């Protein structure tokens, strides 16, 4: 059960000019880790456009062979990973000594910072595994910060229902006066999971400078005059004069991720699991990893 907020406590957000859809994106089927099948929705080619977000993966299957291998030990440096689980159980362990269980409705927020090696392995042999992993960039000044980790169980994520009946889970940022489970000062990420009943809409204020996108994982929504079908990402225009977004579920209920953040406007240089600002920093990162300098060379069991 999530942390519920009464309707009377909400601060209603009014959007006078909604953003429109710039582009619809179909994810790319791929696999990662030890053969986990997933869809890469936000790809490398969109990193600059959707700065500060680097990647979004969606995964969902009832077949154990599609997820049972999980994600064995692998390194990261220079960004944060945000994993949100809709169904299933994954165990996290890392070289900074953190451990946690990611399960239904919960979030795992990890700051790789100057370097961490971690694993994410399923704690189930059957049943459905479904969720998302988002990569959030770190600013130049924070790239080499100490690794950090937080398990956020479902009950810790604030949840409210609008007068229209829309259920809103606030993973990070703030919506209708409700602060999310997490906050980041520089990128100010907004991460909402929205359950929109048929015949209703949801309005969210957004600062004009923020880059934003929507991912529909159930049903279909309409933004202005554009339909966004299931398993599509809608990149939202940074329309001049717009003050937010209005999402409409016209004929059937929909479930949607709404994600927005303040761009860093800094160079992005990626080499696999490492994201830095220059090629020289990437070469140094590879050398540090090969020489066991990540998280004090601690090992994980």
Tab-separated table of C-alpha atoms in Angstrom:
chain	number	residue	atom	x	y	z
A	1	UNK	CA	0.000	0.000	0.000
A	2	UNK	CA	1.480	3.341	-1.044
A	3	UNK	CA	1.444	6.510	1.032
A	4	UNK	CA	-1.997	7.934	0.198
A	5	UNK	CA	-2.799	11.653	0.194
A	6	UNK	CA	-6.368	12.883	0.494
A	7	UNK	CA	-7.897	14.854	-2.377
A	8	UNK	CA	-8.566	17.810	-0.057
A	9	UNK	CA	-4.818	18.198	0.514
A	10	UNK	CA	-3.992	18.588	-3.193
A	11	UNK	CA	-2.979	21.814	-4.906
A	12	UNK	CA	-4.685	21.616	-8.275
A	13	UNK	CA	-2.404	22.309	-11.235
A	14	UNK	CA	-3.856	24.329	-14.093
A	15	UNK	CA	-2.462	24.041	-17.604
A	16	UNK	CA	-3.625	26.724	-20.026
A	17	UNK	CA	-1.481	25.765	-23.025
A	18	UNK	CA	-0.527	22.110	-23.255
A	19	UNK	CA	2.635	20.890	-24.887
A	20	UNK	CA	2.158	18.937	-28.093
A	21	UNK	CA	3.864	15.835	-29.464
A	22	UNK	CA	7.100	16.375	-31.342
A	23	UNK	CA	7.790	12.746	-32.199
A	24	UNK	CA	6.505	9.239	-31.515
A	25	UNK	CA	9.195	6.651	-30.826
A	26	UNK	CA	8.931	2.878	-31.148
A	27	UNK	CA	11.390	1.069	-28.888
A	28	UNK	CA	14.036	-1.336	-30.148
A	29	UNK	CA	13.850	-4.971	-29.060
A	30	UNK	CA	17.171	-6.085	-27.592
A	31	UNK	CA	18.693	-8.067	-24.736
A	32	UNK	CA	21.080	-7.141	-21.954
A	33	UNK	CA	22.763	-8.724	-18.972
A	34	UNK	CA	22.618	-12.524	-19.196
A	35	UNK	CA	20.081	-12.553	-22.005
A	36	UNK	CA	17.265	-10.516	-20.436
A	37	UNK	CA	14.851	-9.499	-23.178
A	38	UNK	CA	13.792	-5.855	-23.122
A	39	UNK	CA	12.781	-2.883	-25.234
A	40	UNK	CA	15.142	0.095	-25.424
A	41	UNK	CA	12.806	3.067	-25.656
A	42	UNK	CA	15.179	5.986	-25.106
A	43	UNK	CA	18.248	5.232	-27.196
A	44	UNK	CA	21.680	6.801	-27.592
A	45	UNK	CA	20.471	8.930	-30.503
A	46	UNK	CA	17.940	10.709	-28.256
A	47	UNK	CA	20.261	11.542	-25.348
A	48	UNK	CA	20.931	15.119	-26.416
A	49	UNK	CA	17.280	15.811	-27.203
A	50	UNK	CA	16.065	14.392	-23.872
A	51	UNK	CA	18.951	15.628	-21.705
A	52	UNK	CA	19.342	14.889	-18.736
A	53	UNK	CA	17.940	11.402	-19.485
A	54	UNK	CA	20.253	8.900	-21.137
A	55	UNK	CA	18.255	5.708	-21.547
A	56	UNK	CA	14.896	4.093	-20.808
A	57	UNK	CA	14.433	0.325	-20.950
A	58	UNK	CA	11.067	-1.394	-20.605
A	59	UNK	CA	10.833	-5.091	-19.823
A	60	UNK	CA	7.845	-7.348	-19.332
A	61	UNK	CA	7.411	-11.080	-19.788
A	62	UNK	CA	5.764	-14.156	-18.292
A	63	UNK	CA	8.510	-16.411	-19.657
A	64	UNK	CA	11.251	-17.173	-17.104
A	65	UNK	CA	13.766	-17.886	-19.869
A	66	UNK	CA	13.476	-14.212	-20.880
A	67	UNK	CA	14.647	-12.903	-17.504
A	68	UNK	CA	16.079	-15.698	-15.348
A	69	UNK	CA	19.730	-14.842	-16.111
A	70	UNK	CA	19.280	-11.337	-14.745
A	71	UNK	CA	22.095	-8.805	-14.794
A	72	UNK	CA	25.286	-10.275	-13.278
A	73	UNK	CA	28.169	-8.087	-12.060
A	74	UNK	CA	28.695	-5.064	-14.314
A	75	UNK	CA	30.180	-1.561	-13.812
A	76	UNK	CA	28.802	1.986	-14.077
A	77	UNK	CA	30.269	5.471	-13.722
A	78	UNK	CA	28.951	9.004	-14.168
A	79	UNK	CA	25.161	8.727	-13.841
A	80	UNK	CA	22.231	7.360	-11.825
A	81	UNK	CA	20.016	4.337	-12.489
A	82	UNK	CA	16.341	4.366	-11.498
A	83	UNK	CA	14.590	0.995	-11.626
A	84	UNK	CA	10.823	0.809	-11.143
A	85	UNK	CA	9.210	-2.594	-10.759
A	86	UNK	CA	5.599	-3.320	-11.740
A	87	UNK	CA	5.833	-7.066	-11.099
A	88	UNK	CA	8.498	-9.477	-9.910
A	89	UNK	CA	11.481	-9.459	-7.536
A	90	UNK	CA	15.112	-8.510	-8.191
A	91	UNK	CA	18.012	-8.557	-5.696
A	92	UNK	CA	20.567	-5.736	-5.884
A	93	UNK	CA	24.131	-6.045	-4.571
A	94	UNK	CA	27.015	-3.677	-5.259
A	95	UNK	CA	30.704	-3.114	-4.602
A	96	UNK	CA	29.986	-0.203	-2.249
A	97	UNK	CA	28.360	-2.652	0.175
A	98	UNK	CA	24.713	-1.921	-0.633
A	99	UNK	CA	22.064	-4.598	-0.926
A	100	UNK	CA	18.308	-4.415	-1.464
A	101	UNK	CA	15.270	-6.201	-2.822
A	102	UNK	CA	13.373	-4.512	-5.637
A	103	UNK	CA	9.790	-5.756	-5.757
A	104	UNK	CA	6.306	-4.869	-6.992
A	105	UNK	CA	5.638	-1.125	-6.891
A	106	UNK	CA	9.106	-0.295	-5.590
A	107	UNK	CA	12.038	1.732	-6.877
A	108	UNK	CA	15.787	1.229	-6.735
A	109	UNK	CA	17.718	4.511	-7.041
A	110	UNK	CA	21.462	4.083	-7.472
A	111	UNK	CA	24.098	6.768	-7.962
A	112	UNK	CA	27.079	5.206	-9.707
A	113	UNK	CA	29.165	8.357	-9.251
A	114	UNK	CA	32.898	7.653	-9.474
A	115	UNK	CA	32.293	3.967	-10.042
A	116	UNK	CA	30.391	0.959	-8.815
A	117	UNK	CA	30.027	-2.678	-9.806
A	118	UNK	CA	26.600	-4.163	-9.179
A	119	UNK	CA	24.319	-7.063	-9.964
A	120	UNK	CA	20.544	-7.325	-10.315
A	121	UNK	CA	19.351	-10.914	-10.170
A	122	UNK	CA	15.778	-12.266	-10.106
A	123	UNK	CA	14.495	-13.800	-6.887
A	124	UNK	CA	11.853	-15.852	-8.681
A	125	UNK	CA	11.871	-18.780	-11.048
A	126	UNK	CA	8.423	-18.262	-12.527
A	127	UNK	CA	5.728	-15.621	-12.891
A	128	UNK	CA	5.775	-12.182	-14.458
A	129	UNK	CA	8.722	-9.799	-14.414
A	130	UNK	CA	7.892	-6.263	-15.551
A	131	UNK	CA	9.284	-2.795	-15.049
A	132	UNK	CA	11.544	-0.013	-16.295
A	133	UNK	CA	15.072	1.261	-15.883
A	134	UNK	CA	15.839	4.930	-16.487
A	135	UNK	CA	19.333	6.420	-16.666
A	136	UNK	CA	19.672	9.966	-15.314
A	137	UNK	CA	22.859	11.892	-16.074
A	138	UNK	CA	25.015	13.538	-13.416
A	139	UNK	CA	26.429	17.033	-13.784
A	140	UNK	CA	30.143	17.680	-14.282
A	141	UNK	CA	30.561	18.498	-10.607
A	142	UNK	CA	28.873	15.279	-9.464
A	143	UNK	CA	30.319	12.758	-11.924
A	144	UNK	CA	32.906	11.560	-9.410
A	145	UNK	CA	30.775	11.651	-6.267
A	146	UNK	CA	30.649	8.656	-3.930
A	147	UNK	CA	28.348	5.796	-4.974
A	148	UNK	CA	24.954	5.891	-3.257
A	149	UNK	CA	21.930	3.631	-3.131
A	150	UNK	CA	18.377	3.676	-1.824
A	151	UNK	CA	15.666	1.046	-1.881
A	152	UNK	CA	12.233	2.678	-2.005
A	153	UNK	CA	9.477	0.218	-1.206
A	154	UNK	CA	6.020	0.672	-2.715
A	155	UNK	CA	4.576	1.977	0.557
A	156	UNK	CA	7.123	4.816	0.569
A	157	UNK	CA	6.021	6.244	-2.773
A	158	UNK	CA	3.433	9.021	-2.280
A	159	UNK	CA	0.195	8.329	-4.122
A	160	UNK	CA	-2.933	10.405	-4.638
A	161	UNK	CA	-6.144	10.387	-6.639
A	162	UNK	CA	-7.266	13.511	-8.478
A	163	UNK	CA	-10.917	14.661	-8.396
A	164	UNK	CA	-11.196	13.155	-11.904
A	165	UNK	CA	-10.139	9.754	-10.571
A	166	UNK	CA	-6.575	9.627	-11.886
A	167	UNK	CA	-4.194	7.716	-9.616
A	168	UNK	CA	-0.775	9.373	-9.441
A	169	UNK	CA	2.362	7.771	-7.994
A	170	UNK	CA	5.103	10.364	-7.429
A	171	UNK	CA	8.482	8.661	-7.664
A	172	UNK	CA	10.403	11.944	-7.877
A	173	UNK	CA	9.702	15.647	-8.220
A	174	UNK	CA	6.303	17.016	-7.213
A	175	UNK	CA	2.767	16.898	-8.575
A	176	UNK	CA	-0.307	18.794	-7.393
A	177	UNK	CA	1.531	19.826	-4.256
A	178	UNK	CA	2.660	16.279	-3.409
A	179	UNK	CA	6.420	15.778	-3.080
A	180	UNK	CA	7.817	12.545	-4.444
A	181	UNK	CA	9.956	9.934	-2.770
A	182	UNK	CA	13.117	11.435	-4.294
A	183	UNK	CA	14.446	14.869	-5.230
A	184	UNK	CA	17.502	15.976	-7.164
A	185	UNK	CA	18.442	19.668	-7.078
A	186	UNK	CA	20.273	20.115	-10.380
A	187	UNK	CA	18.272	18.012	-12.851
A	188	UNK	CA	15.019	18.208	-10.836
A	189	UNK	CA	13.604	15.002	-12.362
A	190	UNK	CA	9.845	14.500	-12.401
A	191	UNK	CA	8.860	10.817	-12.531
A	192	UNK	CA	5.142	10.019	-12.379
A	193	UNK	CA	3.273	6.752	-12.868
A	194	UNK	CA	-0.271	7.661	-13.946
A	195	UNK	CA	-3.352	5.424	-14.010
A	196	UNK	CA	-5.903	7.359	-16.079
A	197	UNK	CA	-9.491	6.040	-16.223
A	198	UNK	CA	-11.422	6.133	-19.497
A	199	UNK	CA	-13.058	9.470	-20.226
A	200	UNK	CA	-10.748	11.475	-17.950
A	201	UNK	CA	-7.610	13.575	-18.249
A	202	UNK	CA	-4.599	14.579	-16.203
A	203	UNK	CA	-2.887	17.985	-16.187
A	204	UNK	CA	0.692	18.537	-15.010
A	205	UNK	CA	2.538	21.844	-14.942
A	206	UNK	CA	5.994	21.776	-16.541
A	207	UNK	CA	8.625	24.475	-16.711
A	208	UNK	CA	9.296	25.506	-20.345
A	209	UNK	CA	13.010	24.703	-20.061
A	210	UNK	CA	12.394	21.096	-19.029
A	211	UNK	CA	12.700	18.285	-21.542
A	212	UNK	CA	9.824	15.832	-21.188
A	213	UNK	CA	8.435	12.609	-22.579
A	214	UNK	CA	5.574	10.187	-22.009
A	215	UNK	CA	5.672	6.395	-22.264
A	216	UNK	CA	2.348	4.565	-22.590
A	217	UNK	CA	2.585	1.043	-21.171
A	218	UNK	CA	-1.149	0.215	-21.067
A	219	UNK	CA	-3.944	1.458	-23.324
A	220	UNK	CA	-3.736	4.644	-25.373
A	221	UNK	CA	-3.755	8.370	-24.676
A	222	UNK	CA	-4.329	11.569	-26.614
A	223	UNK	CA	-2.131	14.649	-26.343
A	224	UNK	CA	-3.793	17.599	-28.054
A	225	UNK	CA	-4.885	16.038	-31.370
A	226	UNK	CA	-2.255	13.257	-31.432
A	227	UNK	CA	-2.931	9.678	-30.383
A	228	UNK	CA	-0.154	7.873	-28.521
A	229	UNK	CA	-0.671	4.108	-28.653
A	230	UNK	CA	0.551	1.464	-26.248
A	231	UNK	CA	4.315	0.857	-26.083
A	232	UNK	CA	5.142	4.199	-27.674
A	233	UNK	CA	7.131	7.107	-26.300
A	234	UNK	CA	5.935	10.607	-27.101
A	235	UNK	CA	8.650	13.259	-27.007
A	236	UNK	CA	6.962	16.498	-25.980
A	237	UNK	CA	7.709	19.753	-27.750
A	238	UNK	CA	9.228	22.586	-25.776
A	239	UNK	CA	6.432	24.799	-27.096
A	240	UNK	CA	6.831	28.530	-26.573
A	241	UNK	CA	4.170	29.657	-24.136
A	242	UNK	CA	3.167	26.198	-22.960
A	243	UNK	CA	2.935	25.728	-19.206
A	244	UNK	CA	2.429	21.975	-18.934
A	245	UNK	CA	0.881	18.865	-20.413
A	246	UNK	CA	-2.670	17.489	-20.570
A	247	UNK	CA	-3.039	13.739	-21.084
A	248	UNK	CA	-6.426	12.392	-22.180
A	249	UNK	CA	-7.716	8.807	-21.973
A	250	UNK	CA	-10.737	9.056	-24.242
A	251	UNK	CA	-12.189	5.588	-24.734
A	252	UNK	CA	-10.293	3.208	-22.446
A	253	UNK	CA	-8.122	3.400	-19.327
A	254	UNK	CA	-4.409	4.014	-19.766
A	255	UNK	CA	-1.242	3.672	-17.693
A	256	UNK	CA	1.528	6.101	-18.466
A	257	UNK	CA	4.951	7.242	-17.301
A	258	UNK	CA	5.436	11.019	-17.417
A	259	UNK	CA	9.094	11.978	-17.090
A	260	UNK	CA	10.656	15.448	-17.258
A	261	UNK	CA	13.834	17.158	-16.134
A	262	UNK	CA	16.063	20.198	-16.415
A	263	UNK	CA	18.744	19.691	-19.110
A	264	UNK	CA	22.381	19.873	-18.064
A	265	UNK	CA	23.539	21.233	-21.441
A	266	UNK	CA	26.916	19.575	-20.944
A	267	UNK	CA	28.889	17.274	-23.270
A	268	UNK	CA	27.807	13.627	-23.233
A	269	UNK	CA	30.419	10.975	-24.026
A	270	UNK	CA	29.277	7.391	-23.500
A	271	UNK	CA	31.158	4.138	-23.723
A	272	UNK	CA	28.820	1.302	-22.752
A	273	UNK	CA	28.109	1.575	-19.008
A	274	UNK	CA	30.243	4.717	-18.575
A	275	UNK	CA	28.966	8.261	-19.238
A	276	UNK	CA	31.406	11.147	-18.889
A	277	UNK	CA	32.055	14.544	-20.513
A	278	UNK	CA	35.223	13.917	-22.543
A	279	UNK	CA	36.913	11.039	-24.368
A	280	UNK	CA	39.905	11.420	-22.045
A	281	UNK	CA	37.646	10.826	-19.038
A	282	UNK	CA	36.265	7.694	-20.696
A	283	UNK	CA	39.784	6.333	-21.253
A	284	UNK	CA	40.613	7.073	-17.610
A	285	UNK	CA	37.400	5.319	-16.538
A	286	UNK	CA	38.294	2.191	-18.504
A	287	UNK	CA	41.760	2.192	-16.937
A	288	UNK	CA	40.314	2.678	-13.436
A	289	UNK	CA	37.893	-0.199	-13.934
A	290	UNK	CA	40.522	-2.547	-15.334
A	291	UNK	CA	42.807	-1.749	-12.403
A	292	UNK	CA	40.080	-2.375	-9.819
A	293	UNK	CA	39.625	1.210	-8.622
A	294	UNK	CA	35.795	1.187	-8.533
A	295	UNK	CA	34.307	1.589	-5.043
A	296	UNK	CA	37.621	0.778	-3.372
A	297	UNK	CA	37.820	-2.526	-5.230
A	298	UNK	CA	35.266	-4.161	-2.932
A	299	UNK	CA	33.797	-7.382	-4.262
A	300	UNK	CA	30.228	-8.613	-4.212
A	301	UNK	CA	28.948	-12.052	-3.378
